[in-house]
Amino acid sequence: MAGAGDGDDEVQWCFSQVKGAFDDDIAEADIISTVEFSHSGELLATGDKGGRVVIFQQDPESKSQPLCRGQYNVYSTFQSHEPEFDYLKSLEIEEKINKIRWLPQKNAAQFLLSTNDKTIKLWKISERDKRPEGYNLKEDDGRYRDPSSVTALRVPVFQPMDLMVEASPRRVFANAHTYHINSISVNSDNETYLSADDLRINLWHLEITDRSFNIVDIKPANMEELTEVITAAEFHPHQCNTFVYSSSKGTIRLCDMRASALCDQHSKLFEEQEDPSRRSFFSEIISSISDVKFSHSGRYMMTRDYLSVKIWDLNMESRPVETYQVHEYLRSKLCSLYENDCILMRCVHEYLRSKLCSLYENDCIFDKFECCWSGDDSVVMTGSYNNFFRMFERGGRQDVTLEASREVSQPLMVLKPRRVCAGGKRRKDEVGVDSLDFSRKILHTTWHPHDNIIAVATTNNLYIFQDKC
Amino acid sequence: MNDQEIMSQEKMELDLEIPSSLVQSDGHLRRSNSAPMINGLSDSSQVFQRENLRSRRNSTTVVNRPNVIPSSPIRVPSTRLYQIKQEEGVDVMNRETAHEREVQTAMQMSQSWEESLSLSDNDLEKSSSSSPKRIDFVPVSPAPSPTRGMLKKQCFSPSLQILVSSNGLTPSPIPSPTRRLQTVRRSQSPINCIRPSILGPLKRKGEMETESPPKRLFQGTTTMLSTEVSHLPELGSCSLSSDLLDGSLSSVGSSSGSPAKMDGVSPSPSGSPFTPLQDRSPK
């Protein structure tokens, strides 16, 4: 699928690895909340609800072997954010990592930005494989020597040691957001980045933590007039003055920072006029854009709303150039997904034995699915329910539904395409819409920037797949 | 379900018209309340009834009591738009009151849900699930200072797959991330940290009361201070601390709480949700 062509050239995906335990009892802190490959693809970072970041590294020995290039091992783990409490407003601040974004590598160390609802942190990840030994005043294990027992001097030398990966917070960008941060995006100038919350977007310099510029503010003077919120924002991959932000009403605004200091006035407004015959009670809710991503080329951008993925040409604002239905069969189920009654019933069995899971508070129709481009922009991918994820080949050529499941968890097992039966006669290997498990959803996916390796996060497991070669 | 209910349910699904009970005066749609009538909190009984029946029909639950539907009694729409308007629109006091109410009802939900579990499903471990105190609501620590430990380096050894101290010599006690890490518990409001008052409807001055079922148990006890002191050791073995018990008992004695309220409470009603507690005590 990553390459063009007929059935013979069709890409098949194989299982490579799965990270995390297969417990029925899922601790809330283990729920994966973001996944991101680094710019080289060598590192893969995940953030979870407990505020931790786990970084996997591509196995250096397997990297060159075509069959096992999808081997990733734990490289580093650290606690990025802690739960906090806003005493002024009597509100908890969740430690859940909303987004991780890598900086392009400049030297031996790696840098990433991680954010929760309120605070962004810049982390430096560096390796240490030597340590000094032979101190005069200290033993090797750290205990201090009795000075009177020192009779001769020696020069400490560096000795090799087991590789240790250090993560240290280099910058903390705090107190700039009243509302919940939903996106961060590093600029192509590699000096600045933006952070977006529900009503405002701020521009930061990576070196400066005590100031940020507000570049978008959609908060009205009278809050009663508030009709939409910002849902995602991203910088253009090549033009350092351009960024886009999406809204809960299904619009995308492209802004040019050269035009004015405050970009409340958009340069371009991307909106598809709604088909009046399809209008329903849920139209506005399902049009809310949950993710926006520029293509690597910078010519296109992709948006994800509840039922579909749309590809927009930046030169055309009136409508998307391509639209792909992710799970159109859910349209008739919108009522029950909103009310969540049958979803709850399905969830009850799984969560009976565990603590009250916050899942029951979530209504599926508000699930925020992400989407991503393949390295060459020829395929786009997004997640769905029942641990299904979908890939769409550009140009509307082919699409496939695959599943991240325990059954296909042997190395090099090929993933079989899945089908959902929307109605009528159900064939043997099809899954009926009513038997979809809405508690198992894939919200976060990421694609290796240069290779056909993908990472797909289920609730608390990370699946890594590679293409069969 | 009778025909009328079926019809009204279909009407809900097919019509684009929104029932007037769901629309607030400012034109924004309020989420319908699909909660069961626990403590009479459901605020839209007509809608509720319809949904309750619908969910029962679709139910695949293994819980034997069909009345227990694990949804929050106060359903806040999950859109950020609504949440922001709520937070900005009300003053702090009202927001805190609303927050307290939410927490309080969530605690009641969790307790009543667990009670139904322990009554109907013997497979569940009694030790954790029959406790009236949810783990989620136990304060582990007050909110830590943002600077605590966060400026320190965190070092990980890929070969040992554990966190190590920064001089690389001694491993720290934090377990491997490939195994499930210790659940990080969210910090709680300081108000939440106060355990549910055991005095029930008695309002102490200037304090937010959180109402919870175990209170009634203690109320029952206090009416029988002289005759049923033997209950006290049993209660002391419960998860609710004896400190609280003692403190509250003494303040019962000193406060001028109306005796009428106390008398009205029957001690240890049969089939009460407190059965699991009492069963457990003398072990």
CSV table of C-alpha atoms in Angstrom, one decimal, chain A residues 142-398:
chain,number,residue,atom,x,y,z
A,142,GLY,CA,30.1,6.7,46.7
A,143,ARG,CA,31.0,6.4,50.3
A,144,TYR,CA,33.5,9.0,51.5
A,145,ARG,CA,36.9,7.8,52.5
A,146,ASP,CA,38.4,8.7,55.8
A,147,PRO,CA,40.8,11.4,54.8
A,148,SER,CA,43.4,10.1,57.2
A,149,SER,CA,43.5,6.8,55.3
A,150,VAL,CA,44.5,8.5,52.1
A,151,THR,CA,48.2,8.0,51.7
A,152,ALA,CA,48.8,8.4,48.0
A,153,LEU,CA,47.2,10.4,45.3
A,154,ARG,CA,45.9,9.1,42.0
A,155,VAL,CA,44.3,10.6,39.0
A,156,PRO,CA,40.7,9.5,38.4
A,157,VAL,CA,40.2,7.9,35.0
A,158,PHE,CA,37.1,7.3,32.9
A,159,GLN,CA,36.2,3.7,32.7
A,160,PRO,CA,33.5,2.2,30.4
A,161,MET,CA,30.2,1.3,32.1
A,162,ASP,CA,26.9,0.0,31.1
A,163,LEU,CA,25.0,2.4,29.0
A,164,MET,CA,22.9,4.8,31.0
A,165,VAL,CA,20.4,7.1,29.5
A,166,GLU,CA,19.8,10.3,31.3
A,167,ALA,CA,16.7,12.4,31.0
A,168,SER,CA,16.9,15.8,32.5
A,169,PRO,CA,14.4,18.7,32.3
A,170,ARG,CA,16.1,21.6,30.6
A,171,ARG,CA,13.3,24.0,30.4
A,172,VAL,CA,9.9,24.3,32.1
A,173,PHE,CA,7.4,26.5,30.3
A,174,ALA,CA,4.7,27.1,32.7
A,175,ASN,CA,1.8,29.4,33.6
A,176,ALA,CA,1.0,30.5,30.1
A,177,HIS,CA,-2.3,28.7,29.6
A,178,THR,CA,-5.5,29.2,31.4
A,179,TYR,CA,-7.2,26.4,29.5
A,180,HIS,CA,-6.0,22.9,28.7
A,181,ILE,CA,-3.2,22.6,26.2
A,182,ASN,CA,-4.1,20.3,23.4
A,183,SER,CA,-1.2,20.7,20.9
A,184,ILE,CA,2.4,21.7,20.7
A,185,SER,CA,4.3,22.1,17.4
A,186,VAL,CA,8.0,22.8,16.8
A,187,ASN,CA,8.7,25.4,14.2
A,188,SER,CA,10.9,24.6,11.2
A,189,ASP,CA,13.2,27.4,12.4
A,190,ASN,CA,14.1,25.1,15.3
A,191,GLU,CA,14.1,28.0,17.7
A,192,THR,CA,10.4,28.5,18.4
A,193,TYR,CA,7.4,26.4,19.0
A,194,LEU,CA,3.7,27.0,19.6
A,195,SER,CA,1.4,25.7,22.2
A,196,ALA,CA,-2.4,25.7,21.8
A,197,ASP,CA,-5.1,25.5,24.4
A,198,ASP,CA,-8.9,25.7,23.9
A,199,LEU,CA,-9.0,29.4,23.3
A,200,ARG,CA,-5.4,30.7,22.8
A,201,ILE,CA,-2.2,29.9,21.0
A,202,ASN,CA,1.1,31.0,22.3
A,203,LEU,CA,4.5,31.2,20.6
A,204,TRP,CA,7.6,30.3,22.7
A,205,HIS,CA,11.2,30.5,22.2
A,206,LEU,CA,12.9,27.3,23.2
A,207,GLU,CA,15.5,29.2,25.3
A,208,ILE,CA,13.1,31.5,27.1
A,209,THR,CA,10.7,30.2,29.7
A,210,ASP,CA,9.4,33.3,31.4
A,211,ARG,CA,7.7,34.8,28.4
A,212,SER,CA,5.6,33.7,25.5
A,213,PHE,CA,3.8,35.6,22.8
A,214,ASN,CA,0.1,35.2,22.4
A,215,ILE,CA,-0.6,34.9,18.6
A,216,VAL,CA,-4.2,33.7,18.5
A,217,ASP,CA,-6.9,34.5,21.0
A,218,ILE,CA,-10.5,33.5,20.2
A,219,LYS,CA,-11.9,34.2,23.6
A,220,PRO,CA,-14.8,36.6,23.2
A,221,ALA,CA,-15.4,39.5,25.6
A,222,ASN,CA,-18.6,37.9,26.7
A,223,MET,CA,-18.2,34.2,27.3
A,224,GLU,CA,-21.8,33.6,26.4
A,225,GLU,CA,-20.9,34.3,22.8
A,226,LEU,CA,-18.3,31.5,22.7
A,227,THR,CA,-19.3,29.0,20.0
A,228,GLU,CA,-16.1,27.1,19.2
A,229,VAL,CA,-12.8,26.1,20.7
A,230,ILE,CA,-9.4,25.3,19.2
A,231,THR,CA,-8.8,21.6,19.0
A,232,ALA,CA,-5.4,21.3,17.3
A,233,ALA,CA,-2.6,23.4,15.9
A,234,GLU,CA,0.5,22.8,13.9
A,235,PHE,CA,3.3,24.7,12.2
A,236,HIS,CA,4.0,24.3,8.5
A,237,PRO,CA,6.9,21.9,8.0
A,238,HIS,CA,8.9,24.3,5.9
A,239,GLN,CA,7.4,27.8,6.2
A,240,CYS,CA,8.3,29.1,9.5
A,241,ASN,CA,5.7,31.9,9.4
A,242,THR,CA,2.7,29.6,8.7
A,243,PHE,CA,0.6,27.6,11.0
A,244,VAL,CA,-2.9,26.2,11.1
A,245,TYR,CA,-5.4,25.6,13.8
A,246,SER,CA,-8.6,23.6,13.7
A,247,SER,CA,-11.8,24.2,15.6
A,248,SER,CA,-14.7,22.2,17.2
A,249,LYS,CA,-16.9,23.5,14.4
A,250,GLY,CA,-15.0,21.8,11.6
A,251,THR,CA,-13.0,24.7,10.3
A,252,ILE,CA,-9.3,25.1,9.8
A,253,ARG,CA,-7.6,28.5,9.8
A,254,LEU,CA,-4.3,29.1,8.3
A,255,CYS,CA,-2.4,32.0,9.7
A,256,ASP,CA,0.7,33.9,8.6
A,257,MET,CA,2.7,35.5,11.3
A,258,ARG,CA,4.1,38.1,9.0
A,259,ALA,CA,0.7,39.6,8.5
A,260,SER,CA,0.4,40.9,12.1
A,261,ALA,CA,1.5,40.2,15.6
A,262,LEU,CA,-1.9,38.8,16.6
A,263,CYS,CA,-3.2,36.3,14.1
A,264,ASP,CA,-6.8,36.4,15.0
A,265,GLN,CA,-7.6,37.3,11.4
A,266,HIS,CA,-6.9,34.2,9.4
A,267,SER,CA,-5.2,34.2,6.1
A,268,LYS,CA,-7.1,31.2,4.8
A,269,LEU,CA,-10.2,29.5,6.1
A,270,PHE,CA,-10.8,25.9,5.1
A,271,GLU,CA,-14.4,24.8,5.5
A,272,GLU,CA,-16.5,22.3,3.7
A,273,GLN,CA,-20.1,23.3,3.3
A,274,GLU,CA,-22.3,20.8,4.9
A,275,ASP,CA,-24.7,18.8,2.8
A,276,PRO,CA,-28.1,20.0,4.2
A,277,SER,CA,-29.7,16.7,3.6
A,278,ARG,CA,-27.4,15.0,6.0
A,279,ARG,CA,-27.8,17.5,8.7
A,280,SER,CA,-28.7,16.0,12.1
A,281,PHE,CA,-28.7,16.7,15.8
A,282,PHE,CA,-25.1,15.4,15.9
A,283,SER,CA,-23.7,17.3,12.8
A,284,GLU,CA,-21.8,19.8,14.7
A,285,ILE,CA,-20.4,17.4,17.2
A,286,ILE,CA,-19.1,15.0,14.6
A,287,SER,CA,-17.7,17.7,12.5
A,288,SER,CA,-15.3,18.7,15.3
A,289,ILE,CA,-11.8,18.2,14.1
A,290,SER,CA,-9.7,16.1,16.5
A,291,ASP,CA,-6.4,16.3,14.7
A,292,VAL,CA,-4.7,18.3,11.9
A,293,LYS,CA,-1.4,17.3,10.3
A,294,PHE,CA,0.5,18.8,7.4
A,295,SER,CA,1.9,16.4,4.8
A,296,HIS,CA,5.7,16.1,4.8
A,297,SER,CA,5.7,18.0,1.5
A,298,GLY,CA,3.9,20.9,3.0
A,299,ARG,CA,1.5,21.0,0.1
A,300,TYR,CA,-1.4,19.3,1.8
A,301,MET,CA,-2.9,18.9,5.2
A,302,MET,CA,-5.1,16.2,6.7
A,303,THR,CA,-7.9,16.6,9.2
A,304,ARG,CA,-9.7,14.0,11.3
A,305,ASP,CA,-13.2,14.4,12.4
A,306,TYR,CA,-15.3,11.8,14.1
A,307,LEU,CA,-16.3,9.8,11.0
A,308,SER,CA,-13.8,10.7,8.3
A,309,VAL,CA,-10.4,11.8,7.2
A,310,LYS,CA,-10.1,14.7,4.8
A,311,ILE,CA,-7.1,15.8,2.7
A,312,TRP,CA,-6.9,19.5,1.9
A,313,ASP,CA,-4.9,21.2,-0.7
A,314,LEU,CA,-3.5,24.4,0.9
A,315,ASN,CA,-4.4,26.2,-2.2
A,316,MET,CA,-8.1,25.4,-2.1
A,317,GLU,CA,-10.2,26.5,0.8
A,318,SER,CA,-13.6,25.5,-0.4
A,319,ARG,CA,-13.5,21.8,0.1
A,320,PRO,CA,-11.1,19.0,0.7
A,321,VAL,CA,-9.5,17.2,-2.3
A,322,GLU,CA,-10.0,13.8,-0.8
A,323,THR,CA,-12.4,12.4,1.8
A,324,TYR,CA,-12.2,9.0,3.3
A,325,GLN,CA,-14.8,7.4,5.5
A,326,VAL,CA,-13.3,5.8,8.5
A,327,HIS,CA,-16.3,4.1,10.0
A,328,GLU,CA,-19.4,5.4,8.2
A,329,TYR,CA,-21.4,2.6,9.7
A,330,LEU,CA,-21.3,4.5,13.0
A,331,ARG,CA,-23.4,7.3,11.6
A,332,SER,CA,-26.6,5.5,12.4
A,333,LYS,CA,-25.3,4.7,15.8
A,334,LEU,CA,-24.5,8.2,16.8
A,335,CYS,CA,-27.5,8.4,19.1
A,336,SER,CA,-26.4,5.5,21.1
A,337,LEU,CA,-22.8,6.5,21.1
A,338,TYR,CA,-23.8,9.9,22.5
A,339,GLU,CA,-26.0,8.4,25.2
A,340,ASN,CA,-23.4,5.7,25.8
A,341,ASP,CA,-25.8,3.3,27.3
A,342,CYS,CA,-24.9,0.2,25.3
A,343,ILE,CA,-21.3,1.2,25.4
A,344,LEU,CA,-21.4,1.1,29.1
A,345,MET,CA,-23.0,-2.3,29.2
A,346,ARG,CA,-20.3,-3.7,27.1
A,347,CYS,CA,-17.7,-2.1,29.3
A,348,VAL,CA,-19.2,-3.3,32.5
A,349,HIS,CA,-17.8,-6.8,32.4
A,350,GLU,CA,-14.3,-5.7,31.8
A,351,TYR,CA,-14.1,-3.1,34.4
A,352,LEU,CA,-16.2,-4.9,37.1
A,353,ARG,CA,-13.1,-6.1,38.9
A,354,SER,CA,-11.1,-3.0,38.7
A,355,LYS,CA,-11.4,0.4,40.1
A,356,LEU,CA,-14.0,2.6,38.6
A,357,CYS,CA,-12.5,3.5,35.3
A,358,SER,CA,-13.0,6.9,34.0
A,359,LEU,CA,-14.0,5.4,30.7
A,360,TYR,CA,-17.6,5.4,31.8
A,361,GLU,CA,-17.5,9.2,32.0
A,362,ASN,CA,-16.2,9.4,28.4
A,363,ASP,CA,-18.7,9.5,25.7
A,364,CYS,CA,-17.5,7.8,22.6
A,365,ILE,CA,-18.7,10.5,20.3
A,366,PHE,CA,-16.2,12.8,21.8
A,367,ASP,CA,-13.2,10.5,21.3
A,368,LYS,CA,-10.3,12.3,19.7
A,369,PHE,CA,-8.7,10.2,17.1
A,370,GLU,CA,-5.4,11.2,15.6
A,371,CYS,CA,-4.2,10.7,12.1
A,372,CYS,CA,-0.8,10.5,10.4
A,373,TRP,CA,1.0,10.5,7.0
A,374,SER,CA,3.4,7.9,5.7
A,375,GLY,CA,6.9,9.1,5.2
A,376,ASP,CA,6.3,9.6,1.5
A,377,ASP,CA,2.8,11.1,1.9
A,378,SER,CA,1.3,8.3,-0.2
A,379,VAL,CA,-0.7,6.7,2.6
A,380,VAL,CA,-2.6,8.1,5.6
A,381,MET,CA,-3.6,6.2,8.7
A,382,THR,CA,-6.0,6.6,11.5
A,383,GLY,CA,-7.6,4.6,14.3
A,384,SER,CA,-11.1,3.3,15.0
A,385,TYR,CA,-12.9,1.1,17.5
A,386,ASN,CA,-12.4,-2.6,18.3
A,387,ASN,CA,-8.7,-1.9,18.1
A,388,PHE,CA,-9.1,-1.5,14.3
A,389,PHE,CA,-7.0,1.0,12.4
A,390,ARG,CA,-7.5,2.2,8.8
A,391,MET,CA,-5.1,3.0,6.1
A,392,PHE,CA,-6.0,4.9,3.0
A,393,GLU,CA,-3.9,5.2,-0.1
A,394,ARG,CA,-3.9,8.6,-1.7
A,395,GLY,CA,-5.8,9.0,-4.8
A,396,GLY,CA,-8.6,6.9,-3.4
A,397,ARG,CA,-7.0,3.7,-4.7
A,398,GLN,CA,-7.2,1.3,-1.9
